[in-house]
Short mmCIF file of C-alpha atoms in Angstrom, two decimals:
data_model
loop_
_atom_site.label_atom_id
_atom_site.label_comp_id
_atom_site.label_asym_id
_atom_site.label_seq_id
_atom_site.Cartn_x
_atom_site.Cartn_y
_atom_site.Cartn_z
CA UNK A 1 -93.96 -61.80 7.97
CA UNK A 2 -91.87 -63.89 10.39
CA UNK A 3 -88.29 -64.05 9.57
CA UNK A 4 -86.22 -67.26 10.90
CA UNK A 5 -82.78 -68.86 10.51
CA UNK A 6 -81.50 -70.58 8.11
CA UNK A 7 -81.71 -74.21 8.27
CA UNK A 8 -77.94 -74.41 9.17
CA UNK A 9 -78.22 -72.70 12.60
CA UNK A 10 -80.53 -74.44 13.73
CA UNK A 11 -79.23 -78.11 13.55
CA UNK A 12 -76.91 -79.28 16.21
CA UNK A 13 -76.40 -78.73 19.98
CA UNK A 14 -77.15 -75.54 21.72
CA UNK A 15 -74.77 -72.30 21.69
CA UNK A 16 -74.14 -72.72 25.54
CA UNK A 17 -73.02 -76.44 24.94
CA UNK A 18 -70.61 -75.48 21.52
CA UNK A 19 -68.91 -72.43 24.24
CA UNK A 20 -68.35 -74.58 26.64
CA UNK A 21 -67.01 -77.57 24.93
CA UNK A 22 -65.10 -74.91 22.83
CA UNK A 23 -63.60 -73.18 25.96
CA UNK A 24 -62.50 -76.49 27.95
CA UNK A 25 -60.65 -77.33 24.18
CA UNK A 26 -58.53 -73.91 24.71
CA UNK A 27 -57.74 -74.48 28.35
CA UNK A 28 -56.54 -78.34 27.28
CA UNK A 29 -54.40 -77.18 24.33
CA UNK A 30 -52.85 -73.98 26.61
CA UNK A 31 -51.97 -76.44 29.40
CA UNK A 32 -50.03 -79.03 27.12
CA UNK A 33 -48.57 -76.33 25.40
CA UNK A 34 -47.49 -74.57 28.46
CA UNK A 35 -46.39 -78.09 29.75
CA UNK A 36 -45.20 -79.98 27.13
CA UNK A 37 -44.25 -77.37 24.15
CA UNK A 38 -46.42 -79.10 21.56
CA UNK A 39 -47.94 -76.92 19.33
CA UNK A 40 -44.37 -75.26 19.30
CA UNK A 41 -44.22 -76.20 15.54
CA UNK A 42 -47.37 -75.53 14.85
CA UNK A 43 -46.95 -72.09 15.61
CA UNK A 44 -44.14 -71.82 13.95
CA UNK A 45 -45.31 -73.00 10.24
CA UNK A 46 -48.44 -70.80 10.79
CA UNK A 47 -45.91 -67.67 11.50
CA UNK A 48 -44.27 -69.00 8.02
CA UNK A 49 -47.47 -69.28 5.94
CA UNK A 50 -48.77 -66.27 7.19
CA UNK A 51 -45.67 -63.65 7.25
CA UNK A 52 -46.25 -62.78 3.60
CA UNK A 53 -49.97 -61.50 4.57
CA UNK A 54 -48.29 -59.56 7.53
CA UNK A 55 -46.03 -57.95 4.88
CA UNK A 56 -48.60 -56.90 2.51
CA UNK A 57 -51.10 -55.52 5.45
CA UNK A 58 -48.00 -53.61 6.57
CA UNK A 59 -47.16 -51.97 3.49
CA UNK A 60 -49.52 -49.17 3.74
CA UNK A 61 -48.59 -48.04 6.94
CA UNK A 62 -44.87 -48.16 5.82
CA UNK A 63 -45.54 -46.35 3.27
CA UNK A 64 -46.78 -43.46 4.76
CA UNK A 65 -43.81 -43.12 7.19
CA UNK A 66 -41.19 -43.48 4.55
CA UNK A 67 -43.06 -40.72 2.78
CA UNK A 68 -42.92 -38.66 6.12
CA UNK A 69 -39.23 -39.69 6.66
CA UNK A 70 -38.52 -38.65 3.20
CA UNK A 71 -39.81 -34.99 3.40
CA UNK A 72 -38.67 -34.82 7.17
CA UNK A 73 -35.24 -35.69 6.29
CA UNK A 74 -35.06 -33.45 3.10
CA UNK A 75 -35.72 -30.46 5.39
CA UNK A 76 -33.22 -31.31 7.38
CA UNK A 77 -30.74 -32.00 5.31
CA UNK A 78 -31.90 -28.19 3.51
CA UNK A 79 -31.18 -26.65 6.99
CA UNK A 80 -28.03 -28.15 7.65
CA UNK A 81 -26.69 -27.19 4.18
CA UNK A 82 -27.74 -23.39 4.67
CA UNK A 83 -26.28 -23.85 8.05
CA UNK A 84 -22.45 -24.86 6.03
CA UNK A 85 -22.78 -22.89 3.82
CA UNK A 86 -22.61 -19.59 6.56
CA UNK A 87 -20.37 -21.78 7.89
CA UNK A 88 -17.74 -21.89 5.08
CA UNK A 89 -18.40 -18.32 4.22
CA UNK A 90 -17.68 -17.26 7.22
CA UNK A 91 -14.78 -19.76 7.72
CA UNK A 92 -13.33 -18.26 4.26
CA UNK A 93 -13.61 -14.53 5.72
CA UNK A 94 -11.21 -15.68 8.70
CA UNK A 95 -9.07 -17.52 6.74
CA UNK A 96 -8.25 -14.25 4.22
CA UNK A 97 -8.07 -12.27 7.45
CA UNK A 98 -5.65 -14.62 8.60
CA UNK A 99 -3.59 -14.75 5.56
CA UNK A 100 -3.92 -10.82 5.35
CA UNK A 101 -2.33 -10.55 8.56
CA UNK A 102 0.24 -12.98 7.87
CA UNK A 103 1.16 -10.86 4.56
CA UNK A 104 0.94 -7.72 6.89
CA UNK A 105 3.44 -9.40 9.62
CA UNK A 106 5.84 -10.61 6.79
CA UNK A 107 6.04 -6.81 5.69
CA UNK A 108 6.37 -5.53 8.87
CA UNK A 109 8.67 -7.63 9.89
CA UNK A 110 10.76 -6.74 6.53
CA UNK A 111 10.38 -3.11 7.23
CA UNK A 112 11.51 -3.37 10.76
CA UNK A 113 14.29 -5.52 9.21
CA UNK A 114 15.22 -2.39 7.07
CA UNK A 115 14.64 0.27 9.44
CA UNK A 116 17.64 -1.03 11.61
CA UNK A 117 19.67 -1.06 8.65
CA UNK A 118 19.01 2.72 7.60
CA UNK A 119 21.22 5.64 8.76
CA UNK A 120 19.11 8.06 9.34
CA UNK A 121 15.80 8.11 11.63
CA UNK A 122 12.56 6.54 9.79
CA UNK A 123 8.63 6.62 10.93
CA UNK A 124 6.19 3.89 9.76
CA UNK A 125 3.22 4.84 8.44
CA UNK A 126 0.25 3.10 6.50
CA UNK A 127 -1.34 4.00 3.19
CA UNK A 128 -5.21 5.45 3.77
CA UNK A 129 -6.38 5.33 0.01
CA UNK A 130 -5.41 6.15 -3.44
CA UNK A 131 -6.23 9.96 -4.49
CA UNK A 132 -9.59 10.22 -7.06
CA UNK A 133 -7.57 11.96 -9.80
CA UNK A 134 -6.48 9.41 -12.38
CA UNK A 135 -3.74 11.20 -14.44
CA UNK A 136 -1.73 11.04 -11.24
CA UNK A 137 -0.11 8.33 -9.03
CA UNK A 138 -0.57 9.71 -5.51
CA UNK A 139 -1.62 8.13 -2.30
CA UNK A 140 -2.55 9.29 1.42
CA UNK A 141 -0.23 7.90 4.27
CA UNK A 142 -1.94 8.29 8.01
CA UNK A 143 0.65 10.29 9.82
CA UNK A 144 0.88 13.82 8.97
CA UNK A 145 2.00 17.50 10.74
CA UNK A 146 1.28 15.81 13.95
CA UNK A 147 3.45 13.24 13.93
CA UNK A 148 6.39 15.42 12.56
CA UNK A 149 6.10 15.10 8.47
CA UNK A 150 7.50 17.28 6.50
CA UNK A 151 7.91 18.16 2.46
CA UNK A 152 10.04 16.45 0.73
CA UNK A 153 10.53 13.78 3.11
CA UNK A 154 10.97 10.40 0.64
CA UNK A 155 9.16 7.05 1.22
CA UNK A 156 10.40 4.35 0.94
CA UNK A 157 9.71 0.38 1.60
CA UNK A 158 11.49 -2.71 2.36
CA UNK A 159 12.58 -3.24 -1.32
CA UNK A 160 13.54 0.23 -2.25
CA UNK A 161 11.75 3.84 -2.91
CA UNK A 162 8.20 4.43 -3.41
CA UNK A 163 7.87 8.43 -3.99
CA UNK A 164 8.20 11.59 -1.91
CA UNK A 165 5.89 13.51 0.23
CA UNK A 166 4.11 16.66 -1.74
CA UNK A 167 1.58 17.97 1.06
CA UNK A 168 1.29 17.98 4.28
CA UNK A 169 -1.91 18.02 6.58
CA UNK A 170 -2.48 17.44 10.09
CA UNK A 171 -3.08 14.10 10.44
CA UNK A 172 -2.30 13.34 7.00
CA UNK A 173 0.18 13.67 3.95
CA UNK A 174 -0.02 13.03 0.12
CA UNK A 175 2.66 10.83 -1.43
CA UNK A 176 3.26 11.47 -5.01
CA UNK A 177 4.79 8.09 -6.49
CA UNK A 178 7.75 7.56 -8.49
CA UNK A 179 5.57 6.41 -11.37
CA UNK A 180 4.30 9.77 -11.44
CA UNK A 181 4.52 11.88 -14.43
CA UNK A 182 5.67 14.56 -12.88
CA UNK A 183 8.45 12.72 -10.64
CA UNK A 184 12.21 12.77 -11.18
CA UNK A 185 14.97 10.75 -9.17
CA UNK A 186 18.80 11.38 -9.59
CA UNK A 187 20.16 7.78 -9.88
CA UNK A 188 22.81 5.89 -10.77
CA UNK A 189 23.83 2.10 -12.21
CA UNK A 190 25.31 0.33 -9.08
CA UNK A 191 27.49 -1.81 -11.81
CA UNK A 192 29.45 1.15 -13.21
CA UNK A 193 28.15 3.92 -11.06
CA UNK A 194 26.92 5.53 -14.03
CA UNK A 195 24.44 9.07 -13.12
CA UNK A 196 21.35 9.60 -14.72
CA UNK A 197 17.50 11.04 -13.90
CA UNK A 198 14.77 8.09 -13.93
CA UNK A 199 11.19 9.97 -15.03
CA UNK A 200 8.10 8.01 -14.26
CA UNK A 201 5.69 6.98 -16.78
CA UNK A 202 2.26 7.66 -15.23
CA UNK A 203 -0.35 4.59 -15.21
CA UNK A 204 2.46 2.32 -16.95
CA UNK A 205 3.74 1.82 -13.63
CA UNK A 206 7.82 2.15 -15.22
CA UNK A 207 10.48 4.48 -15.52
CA UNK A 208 12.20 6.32 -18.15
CA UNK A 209 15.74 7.03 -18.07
CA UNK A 210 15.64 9.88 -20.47
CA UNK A 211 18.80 11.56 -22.54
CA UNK A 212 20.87 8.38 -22.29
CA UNK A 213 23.95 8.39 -24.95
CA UNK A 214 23.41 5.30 -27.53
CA UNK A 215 26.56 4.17 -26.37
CA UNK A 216 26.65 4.22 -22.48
CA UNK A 217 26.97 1.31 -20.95
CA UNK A 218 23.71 0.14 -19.42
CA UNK A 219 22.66 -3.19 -19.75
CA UNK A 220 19.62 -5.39 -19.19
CA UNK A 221 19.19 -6.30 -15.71
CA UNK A 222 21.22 -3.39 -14.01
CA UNK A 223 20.36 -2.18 -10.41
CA UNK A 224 19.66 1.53 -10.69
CA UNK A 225 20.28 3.51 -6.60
CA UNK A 226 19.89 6.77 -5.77
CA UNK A 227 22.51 8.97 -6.26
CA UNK A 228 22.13 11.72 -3.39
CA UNK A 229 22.43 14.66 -5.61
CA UNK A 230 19.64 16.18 -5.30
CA UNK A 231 19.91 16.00 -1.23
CA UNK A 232 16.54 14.22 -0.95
CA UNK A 233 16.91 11.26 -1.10
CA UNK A 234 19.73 9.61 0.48
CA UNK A 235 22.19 7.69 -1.74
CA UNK A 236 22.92 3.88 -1.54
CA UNK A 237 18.46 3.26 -1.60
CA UNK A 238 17.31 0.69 -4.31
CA UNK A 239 15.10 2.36 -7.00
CA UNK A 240 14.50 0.38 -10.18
CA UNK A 241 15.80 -2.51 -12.56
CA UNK A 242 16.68 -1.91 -16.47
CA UNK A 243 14.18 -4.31 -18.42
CA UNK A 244 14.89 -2.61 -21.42
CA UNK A 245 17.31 -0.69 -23.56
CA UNK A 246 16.96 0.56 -27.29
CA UNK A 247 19.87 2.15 -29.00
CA UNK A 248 18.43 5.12 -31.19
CA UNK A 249 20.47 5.14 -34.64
CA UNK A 250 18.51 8.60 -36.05
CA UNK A 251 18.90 10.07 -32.84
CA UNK A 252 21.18 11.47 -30.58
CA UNK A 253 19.71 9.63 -26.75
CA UNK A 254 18.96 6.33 -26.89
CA UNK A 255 15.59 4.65 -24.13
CA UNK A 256 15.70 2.76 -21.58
CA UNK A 257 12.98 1.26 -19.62
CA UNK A 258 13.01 0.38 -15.72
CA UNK A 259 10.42 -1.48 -13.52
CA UNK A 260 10.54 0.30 -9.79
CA UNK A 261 12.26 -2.66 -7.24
CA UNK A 262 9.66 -1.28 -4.79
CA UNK A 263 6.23 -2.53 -4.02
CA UNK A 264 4.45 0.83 -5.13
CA UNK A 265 1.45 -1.32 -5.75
CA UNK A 266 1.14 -3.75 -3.33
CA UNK A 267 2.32 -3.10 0.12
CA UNK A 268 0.44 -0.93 2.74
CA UNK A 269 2.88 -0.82 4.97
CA UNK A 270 5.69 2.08 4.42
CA UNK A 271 8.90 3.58 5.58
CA UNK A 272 9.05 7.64 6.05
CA UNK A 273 12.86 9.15 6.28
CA UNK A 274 12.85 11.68 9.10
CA UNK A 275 16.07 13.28 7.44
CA UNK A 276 15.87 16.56 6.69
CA UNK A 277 16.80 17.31 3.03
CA UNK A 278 19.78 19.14 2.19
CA UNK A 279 18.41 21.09 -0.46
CA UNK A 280 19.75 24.48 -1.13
CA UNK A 281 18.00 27.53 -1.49
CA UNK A 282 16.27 28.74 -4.63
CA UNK A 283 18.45 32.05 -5.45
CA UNK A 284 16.15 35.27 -5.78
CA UNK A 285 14.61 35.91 -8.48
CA UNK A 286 16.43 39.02 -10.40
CA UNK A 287 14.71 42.20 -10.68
CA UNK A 288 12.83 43.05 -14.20
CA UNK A 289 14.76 45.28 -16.29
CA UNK A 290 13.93 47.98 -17.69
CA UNK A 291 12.55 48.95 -20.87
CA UNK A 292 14.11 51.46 -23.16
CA UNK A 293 17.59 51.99 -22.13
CA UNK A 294 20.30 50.93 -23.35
CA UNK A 295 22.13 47.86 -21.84
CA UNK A 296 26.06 49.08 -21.97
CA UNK A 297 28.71 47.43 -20.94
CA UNK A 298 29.21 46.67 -17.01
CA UNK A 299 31.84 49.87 -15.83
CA UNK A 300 35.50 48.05 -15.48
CA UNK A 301 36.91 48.70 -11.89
CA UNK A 302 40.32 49.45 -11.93
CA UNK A 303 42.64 46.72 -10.61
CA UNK A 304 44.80 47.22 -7.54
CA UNK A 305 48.52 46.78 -9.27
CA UNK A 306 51.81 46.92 -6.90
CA UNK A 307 53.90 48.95 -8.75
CA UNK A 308 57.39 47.63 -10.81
CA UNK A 309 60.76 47.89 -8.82
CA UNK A 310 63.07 50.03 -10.85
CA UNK A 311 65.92 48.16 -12.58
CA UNK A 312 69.15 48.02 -12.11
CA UNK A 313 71.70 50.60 -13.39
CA UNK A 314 73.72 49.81 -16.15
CA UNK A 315 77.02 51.61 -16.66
CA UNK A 316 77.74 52.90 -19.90
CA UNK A 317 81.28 53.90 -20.85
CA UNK A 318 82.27 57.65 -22.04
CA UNK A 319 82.95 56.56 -24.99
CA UNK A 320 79.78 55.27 -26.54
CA UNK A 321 78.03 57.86 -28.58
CA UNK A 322 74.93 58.90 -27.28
CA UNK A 323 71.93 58.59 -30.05
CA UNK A 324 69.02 60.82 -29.39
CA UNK A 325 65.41 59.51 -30.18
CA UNK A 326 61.97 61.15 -30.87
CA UNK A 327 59.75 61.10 -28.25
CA UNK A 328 56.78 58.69 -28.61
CA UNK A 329 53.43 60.42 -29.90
CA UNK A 330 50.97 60.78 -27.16
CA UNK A 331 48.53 57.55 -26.86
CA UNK A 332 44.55 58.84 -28.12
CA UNK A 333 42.47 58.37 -25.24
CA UNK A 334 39.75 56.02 -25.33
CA UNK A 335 36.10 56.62 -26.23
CA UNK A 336 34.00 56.90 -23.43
#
């Protein structure tokens, strides 16, 4: 079975003929073009009708990239935010560093402002931690037997006093703070120089000024110093302000409440006086007495007396009568 053409390819001129007249067409139209810009236009309105084809052939392949781009770029922009966010947190670690210092060289600086001001020779020291016991308001300075500490030695700050040392250890000591239950503090009103004892409150963080007449004059606001006498703490040292006083009717003391001037909570930085208390010496304890016998009456020592000078004669005249008198009984002796 023979297969041919259709009838359309085979009429006309030969392939060879249709090539050639075809190619020496091209050459014709690229020389006047080339020469005389004339299909210029042509081109142009074909670019026209055409671009909306290009578009639509292109958006595929567009497409696809902007998908790429998308995903590409969302990983990017993931990494970069991790890589501000360590960024910020570790910019936010230097800045609280930095305004940690700057609260550190403020204090110091307030200390050292203080220290030249004191009378007596002071150490600085830093606070370690808090003790674990929590009925009591202690804390652990860094500067102990070592570095000369002693008992009793009080602590103070820039603002006023913050307790008293209660043990010593080498390189350590323990600070018992004047919000301590235990603690007591001889100190006065600066207005009227009115003495008292402040008694701390425990976890409160106040003072009590305890056995205070209903009528003394202590008012809201008042500046209570030490006193110096107890011969710890020197006297003229800031200690607490009144921020409230309640007049007991029933009663025979009246309370008064005081918020420490120091920064017994919030600074780091402290003040140890080097002076060495002026405490005096506990007397000895007396010996037990003994059971069964009878406590008498301590024996009276005789007193040394100088004896009377005799008195002067009198003269009596010859002629007064001379009265004789009965001699006084004898005196009983006393009971022994």
């Amino acid at each position: 079975m023979e297969y041919s053409p259709p009838p359309l390819f085979k009429q006309g001129a030969p392939a060879r003929v249709k090539v050639t007249v075809f190619a020496c067409i091209s050459i014709a139209l690229l020389m006047m073009d080339a020469r005389l810009h004339v299909l210029a236009t042509l081109r142009q309105a074909a670019g026209t009708v055409l671009y909306p084809l290009q578009m639509a052939a292109l958006m595929p392949r567009d497409a696809l990239a902007s998908v790429g781009n998308y995903f590409s770029t969302v990983a990017m922009l993931q990494k970069q935010v991790r890589a501000l966010q360590s960024l910020q947190v570790a910019d936010a670690q230097a800045r609280q560093q930095a305004q940690l210092q700057m609260a550190e060289n403020v204090q110091l600086r307030k200390l050292m402002d203080a220290r030249a001001h004191l009378p007596v020779k002071s150490m600085m020291s830093e606070i370690l931690y808090e003790t674990r016991d929590p009925s009591t308001r202690k804390v652990v300075l860094d500067r102990g037997l070592r570095q000369g500490v002693a008992l009793g030695l009080p602590v103070i700050d820039n603002a006023g006093v913050i307790g008293q040392v209660t043990r010593v250890f080498p390189f350590t000591s323990e600070v018992t703070l004047l919000t301590d239950k235990e603690q007591a503090i001889p100190v006065q009103v600066l207005r009227n120089g009115l003495r008292s004892v402040a008694y701390g409150r425990g976890q409160s963080g106040l003072l009590d000024l305890r056995f205070v007449a209903p009528n003394a004059d202590i008012l809201v606001g008042d500046v209570l110093i030490t006193s110096g006498m107890d011969g710890v703490y020197p006297a003229g040292l800031a200690v607490a302000k009144v921020v409230q006083v309640e007049s007991s009717v029933a009663g025979a003391f009246g309370r008064v409440v005081c918020q420490p001037l120091a920064g017994i909570d919030r600074n780091r930085q402290l003040l140890i006086l080097m002076a060495a208390s002026d405490v005096l010496p506990r007397p000895a304890e007396e010996p037990p007495k003994a059971r069964g016998k009878k406590q008498g009456l301590p024996k009276m020592v005789p007193l040394d007396v100088a004896p009377l000078s005799p008195a002067p004669a009198v003269a009596v005249p010859d002629t007064a009568p001379v009265v004789s008198r009965p001699a006084p009984p004898a005196t009983q002796k006393a009971a022994q």
